[in-house]
Tab-separated table of C-alpha atoms and ligand atoms in Angstrom:
chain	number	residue	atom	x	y	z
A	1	UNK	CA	-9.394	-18.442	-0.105
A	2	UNK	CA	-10.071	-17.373	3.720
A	3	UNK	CA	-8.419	-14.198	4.493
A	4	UNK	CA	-7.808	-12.015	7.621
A	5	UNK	CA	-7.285	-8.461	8.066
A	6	UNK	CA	-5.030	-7.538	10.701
A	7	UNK	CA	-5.109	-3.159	11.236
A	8	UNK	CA	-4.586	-0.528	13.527
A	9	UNK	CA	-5.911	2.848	11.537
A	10	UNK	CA	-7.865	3.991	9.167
A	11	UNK	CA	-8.211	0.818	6.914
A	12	UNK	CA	-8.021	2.304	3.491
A	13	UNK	CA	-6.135	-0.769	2.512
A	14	UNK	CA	-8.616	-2.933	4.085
A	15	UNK	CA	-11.150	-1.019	2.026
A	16	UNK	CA	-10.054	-1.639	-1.161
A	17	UNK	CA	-9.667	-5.758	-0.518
A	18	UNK	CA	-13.220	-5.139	0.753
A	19	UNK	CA	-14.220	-4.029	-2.123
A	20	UNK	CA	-11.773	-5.443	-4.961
A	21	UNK	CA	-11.909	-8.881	-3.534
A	22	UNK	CA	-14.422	-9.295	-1.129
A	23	UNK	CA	-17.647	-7.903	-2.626
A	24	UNK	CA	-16.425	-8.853	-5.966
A	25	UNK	CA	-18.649	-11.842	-7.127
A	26	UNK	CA	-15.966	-12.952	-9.244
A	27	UNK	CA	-12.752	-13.113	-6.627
A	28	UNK	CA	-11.528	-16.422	-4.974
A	29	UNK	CA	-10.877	-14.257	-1.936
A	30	UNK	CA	-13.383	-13.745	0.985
A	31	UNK	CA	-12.327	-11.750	4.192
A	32	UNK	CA	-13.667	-14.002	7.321
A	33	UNK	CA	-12.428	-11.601	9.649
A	34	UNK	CA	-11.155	-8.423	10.805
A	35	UNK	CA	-8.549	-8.049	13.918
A	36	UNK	CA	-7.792	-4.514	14.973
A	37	UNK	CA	-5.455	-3.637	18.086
A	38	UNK	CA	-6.606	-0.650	18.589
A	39	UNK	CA	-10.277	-0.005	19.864
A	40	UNK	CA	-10.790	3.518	17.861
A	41	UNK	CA	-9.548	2.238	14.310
A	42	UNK	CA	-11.372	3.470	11.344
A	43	UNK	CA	-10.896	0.149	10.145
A	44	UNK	CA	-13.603	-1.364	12.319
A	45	UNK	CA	-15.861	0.923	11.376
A	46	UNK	CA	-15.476	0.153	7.691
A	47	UNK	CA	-15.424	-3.956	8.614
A	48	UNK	CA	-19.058	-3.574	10.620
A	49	UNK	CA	-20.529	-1.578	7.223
A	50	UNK	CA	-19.392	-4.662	5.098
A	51	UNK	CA	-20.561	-7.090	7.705
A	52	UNK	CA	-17.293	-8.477	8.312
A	53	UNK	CA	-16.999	-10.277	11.573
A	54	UNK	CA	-14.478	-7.929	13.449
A	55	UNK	CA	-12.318	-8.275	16.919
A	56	UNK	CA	-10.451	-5.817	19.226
A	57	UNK	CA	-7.200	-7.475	20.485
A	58	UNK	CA	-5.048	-5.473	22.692
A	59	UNK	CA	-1.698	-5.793	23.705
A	60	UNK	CA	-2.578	-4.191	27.599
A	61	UNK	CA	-5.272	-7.056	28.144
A	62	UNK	CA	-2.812	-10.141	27.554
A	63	UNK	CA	0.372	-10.846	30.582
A	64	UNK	CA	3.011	-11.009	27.269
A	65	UNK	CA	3.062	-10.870	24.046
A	66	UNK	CA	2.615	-14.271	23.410
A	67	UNK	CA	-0.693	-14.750	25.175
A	68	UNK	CA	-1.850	-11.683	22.796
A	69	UNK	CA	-0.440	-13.679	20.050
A	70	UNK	CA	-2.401	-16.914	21.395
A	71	UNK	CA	-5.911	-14.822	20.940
A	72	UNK	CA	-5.111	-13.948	17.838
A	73	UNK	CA	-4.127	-17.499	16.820
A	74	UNK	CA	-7.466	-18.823	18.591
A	75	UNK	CA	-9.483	-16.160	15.814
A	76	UNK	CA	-7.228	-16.890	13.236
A	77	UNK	CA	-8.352	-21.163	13.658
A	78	UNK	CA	-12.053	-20.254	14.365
A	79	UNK	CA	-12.780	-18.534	10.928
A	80	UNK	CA	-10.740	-21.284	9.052
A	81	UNK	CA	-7.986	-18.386	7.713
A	82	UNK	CA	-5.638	-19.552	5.097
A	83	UNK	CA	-3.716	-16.074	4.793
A	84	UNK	CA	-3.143	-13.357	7.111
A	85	UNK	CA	-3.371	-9.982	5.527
A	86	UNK	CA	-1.589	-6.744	7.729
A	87	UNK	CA	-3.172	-3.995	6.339
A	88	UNK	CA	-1.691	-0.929	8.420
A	89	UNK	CA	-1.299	-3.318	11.257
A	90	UNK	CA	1.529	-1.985	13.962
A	91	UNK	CA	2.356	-4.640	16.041
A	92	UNK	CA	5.433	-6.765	15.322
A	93	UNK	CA	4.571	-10.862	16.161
A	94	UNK	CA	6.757	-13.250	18.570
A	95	UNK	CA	9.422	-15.746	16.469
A	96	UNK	CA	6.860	-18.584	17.322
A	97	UNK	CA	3.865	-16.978	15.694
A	98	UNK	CA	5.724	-16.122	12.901
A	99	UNK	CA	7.070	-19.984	12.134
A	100	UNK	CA	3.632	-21.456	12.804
A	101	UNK	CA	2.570	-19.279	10.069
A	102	UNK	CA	5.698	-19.689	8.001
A	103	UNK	CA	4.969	-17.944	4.184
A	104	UNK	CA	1.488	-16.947	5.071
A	105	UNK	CA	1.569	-13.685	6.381
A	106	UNK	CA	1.798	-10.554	4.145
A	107	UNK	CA	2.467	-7.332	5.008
A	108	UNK	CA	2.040	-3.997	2.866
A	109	UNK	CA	5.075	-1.189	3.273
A	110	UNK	CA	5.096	2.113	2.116
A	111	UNK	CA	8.817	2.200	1.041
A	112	UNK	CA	11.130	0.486	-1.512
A	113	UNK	CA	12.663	-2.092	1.465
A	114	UNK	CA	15.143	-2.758	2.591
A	115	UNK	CA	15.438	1.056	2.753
A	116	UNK	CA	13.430	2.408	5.688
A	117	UNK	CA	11.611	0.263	7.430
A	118	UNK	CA	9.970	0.569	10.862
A	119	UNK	CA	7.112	3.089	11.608
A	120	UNK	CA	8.111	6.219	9.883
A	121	UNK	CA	9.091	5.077	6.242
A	122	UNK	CA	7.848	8.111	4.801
A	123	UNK	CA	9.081	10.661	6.840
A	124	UNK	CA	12.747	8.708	6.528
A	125	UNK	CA	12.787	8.807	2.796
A	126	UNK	CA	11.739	12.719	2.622
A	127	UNK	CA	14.113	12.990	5.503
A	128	UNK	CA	17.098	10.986	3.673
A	129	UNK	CA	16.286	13.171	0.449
A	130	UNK	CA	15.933	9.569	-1.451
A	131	UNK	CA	14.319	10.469	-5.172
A	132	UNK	CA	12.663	6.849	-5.170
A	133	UNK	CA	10.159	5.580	-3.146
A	134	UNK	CA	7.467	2.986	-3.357
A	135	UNK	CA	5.825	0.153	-2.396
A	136	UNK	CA	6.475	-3.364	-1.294
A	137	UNK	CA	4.133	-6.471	-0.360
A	138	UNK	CA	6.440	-8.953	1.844
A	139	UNK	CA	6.894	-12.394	3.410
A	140	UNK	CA	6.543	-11.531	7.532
A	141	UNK	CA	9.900	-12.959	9.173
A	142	UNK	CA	10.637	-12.764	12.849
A	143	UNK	CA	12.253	-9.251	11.639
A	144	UNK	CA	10.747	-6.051	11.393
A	145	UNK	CA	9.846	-5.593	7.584
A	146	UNK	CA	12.438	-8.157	6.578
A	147	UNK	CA	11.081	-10.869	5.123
A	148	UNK	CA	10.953	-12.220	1.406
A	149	UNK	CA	9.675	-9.384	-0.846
A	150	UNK	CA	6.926	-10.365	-3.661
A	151	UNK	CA	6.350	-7.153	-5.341
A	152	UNK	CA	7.251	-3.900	-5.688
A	153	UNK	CA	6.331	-0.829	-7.556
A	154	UNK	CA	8.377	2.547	-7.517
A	155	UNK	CA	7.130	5.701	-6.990
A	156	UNK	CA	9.334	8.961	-7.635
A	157	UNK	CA	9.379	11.432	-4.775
A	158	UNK	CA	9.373	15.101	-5.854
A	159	UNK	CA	11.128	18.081	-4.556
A	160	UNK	CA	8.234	19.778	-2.989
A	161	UNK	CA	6.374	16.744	-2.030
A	162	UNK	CA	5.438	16.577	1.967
A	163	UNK	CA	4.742	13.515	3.757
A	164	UNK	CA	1.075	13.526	2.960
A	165	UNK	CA	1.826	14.468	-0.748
A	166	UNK	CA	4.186	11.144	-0.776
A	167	UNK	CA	2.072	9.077	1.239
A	168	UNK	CA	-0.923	9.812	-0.764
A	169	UNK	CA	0.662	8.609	-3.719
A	170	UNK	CA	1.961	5.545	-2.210
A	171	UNK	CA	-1.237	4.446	-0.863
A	172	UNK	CA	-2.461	5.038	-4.431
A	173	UNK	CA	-0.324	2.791	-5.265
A	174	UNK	CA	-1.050	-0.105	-2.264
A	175	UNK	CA	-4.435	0.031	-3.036
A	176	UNK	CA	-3.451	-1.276	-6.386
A	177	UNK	CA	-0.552	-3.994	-5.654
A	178	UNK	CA	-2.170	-5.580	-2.342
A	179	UNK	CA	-5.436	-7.394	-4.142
A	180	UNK	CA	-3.382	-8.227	-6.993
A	181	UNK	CA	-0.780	-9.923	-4.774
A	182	UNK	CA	-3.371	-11.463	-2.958
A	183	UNK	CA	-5.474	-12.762	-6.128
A	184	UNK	CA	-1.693	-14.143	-7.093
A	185	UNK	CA	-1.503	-15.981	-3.658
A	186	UNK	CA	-5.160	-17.405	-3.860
A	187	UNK	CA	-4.482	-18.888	-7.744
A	188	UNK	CA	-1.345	-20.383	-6.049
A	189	UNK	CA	1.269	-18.034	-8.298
A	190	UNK	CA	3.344	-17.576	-5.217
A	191	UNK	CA	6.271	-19.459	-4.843
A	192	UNK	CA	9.071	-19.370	-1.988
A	193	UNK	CA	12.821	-20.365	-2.160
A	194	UNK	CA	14.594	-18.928	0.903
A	195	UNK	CA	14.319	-15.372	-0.264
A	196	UNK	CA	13.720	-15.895	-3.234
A	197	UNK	CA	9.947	-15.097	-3.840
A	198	UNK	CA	8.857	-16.247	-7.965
A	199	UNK	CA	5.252	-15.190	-9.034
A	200	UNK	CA	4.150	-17.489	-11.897
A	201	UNK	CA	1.806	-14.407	-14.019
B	1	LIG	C1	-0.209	1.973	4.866
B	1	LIG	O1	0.531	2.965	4.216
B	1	LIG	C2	0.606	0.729	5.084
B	1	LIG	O2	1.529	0.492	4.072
B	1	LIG	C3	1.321	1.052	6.363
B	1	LIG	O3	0.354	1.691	7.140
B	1	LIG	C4	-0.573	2.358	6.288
B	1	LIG	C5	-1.959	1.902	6.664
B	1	LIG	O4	-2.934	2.629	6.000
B	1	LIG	N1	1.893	-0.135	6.946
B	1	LIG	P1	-4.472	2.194	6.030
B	1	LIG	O5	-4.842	1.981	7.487
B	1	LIG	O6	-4.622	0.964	5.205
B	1	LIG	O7	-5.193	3.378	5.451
């Protein structure tokens, strides 16, 4: 299975497909291309050392947000991509995008959703004083970390945990769930009803 890799930081989740999935002789799964929106992300710099084929895409170089949707679309077509990864990626795609690409695009979340989505889900829950966090992999809807959730994994937060205490155990944790989600989606495990996502293990 084709796969893209959409980020915008440091790319530790791209990292780990890189090497879980993609230089893994025995994985389905083969990243065809990396898409960052931001011109200093890590995550290019980790795509060039694999050899990926990688592309800045910013949002300042297109009229509106759906002619920087359109060059995304044209990359998407030209490597042949069957599922779009966001890996850390921070910008939310116009309703049309979204449909054209109805139940395959994935996004990773660093928080037990539907509690606190958006940018800051780790701050919130150490904010909210929540006891739970965790991780989810998710359907992308025209919504902002709303769509149909495949997996999830809890993680406890602990009373003297900061944000980079939490977040480092999250991302622990992402760097396990994503490839096994998308190994999942490639054997064609994944199946959608409304929200209702069933994985056939
Ligand atoms: C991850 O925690 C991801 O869940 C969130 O942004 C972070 C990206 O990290 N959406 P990285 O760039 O993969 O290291």
């Amino acid at each position: 299975m084709t796969i893209a890799v959409l980020v915008s930081g440091s790319g530790s989740n791209l990292q780990t497909l890189i090497d879980q999935l993609h230089c893994d002789e025995t994985s389905e799964v083969n990243i065809a291309v990396v898409i960052s929106d931001r011109k200093k992300a890590y995550a290019l710099t980790r795509a060039q050392a694999a050899k990926i084929p990688s592309y800045i895409v910013t949002v300042r170089e297109f009229p509106n947000r759906h002619a920087f949707d359109n060059k995304i679309s044209v990359i998407l077509n030209k490597h042949g991509v069957e599922l779009i990864v966001l890996a850390g990626f921070m910008k939310l795609f116009q309703p049309a995008f979204v449909q054209k690409y109805s139940n395959r695009i994935i996004n990773i979340h660093p928080a037990l959703l539907p509690a606190f989505p958006g940018a800051h889900p780790v701050s919130d829950t150490l904010a909210y004083g929540a006891k739970v966090s965790g991780v989810t992999v998710h359907f992308v809807d025209e919504g902002m970390d709303s769509g149909p959730i495949i997996a999830q994994t809890p993680i406890p937060v602990f009373d003297d945990d900061d944000e980079k205490d939490l977040h480092a155990r999250l991302q622990a944790e992402e760097h396990n769930l994503y490839p096994k989600v998308i190994n999942w989606y490639a054997a064609g495990k994944i199946s959608v009803s409304g929200r209702k996502v069933i994985v056939k293990e």
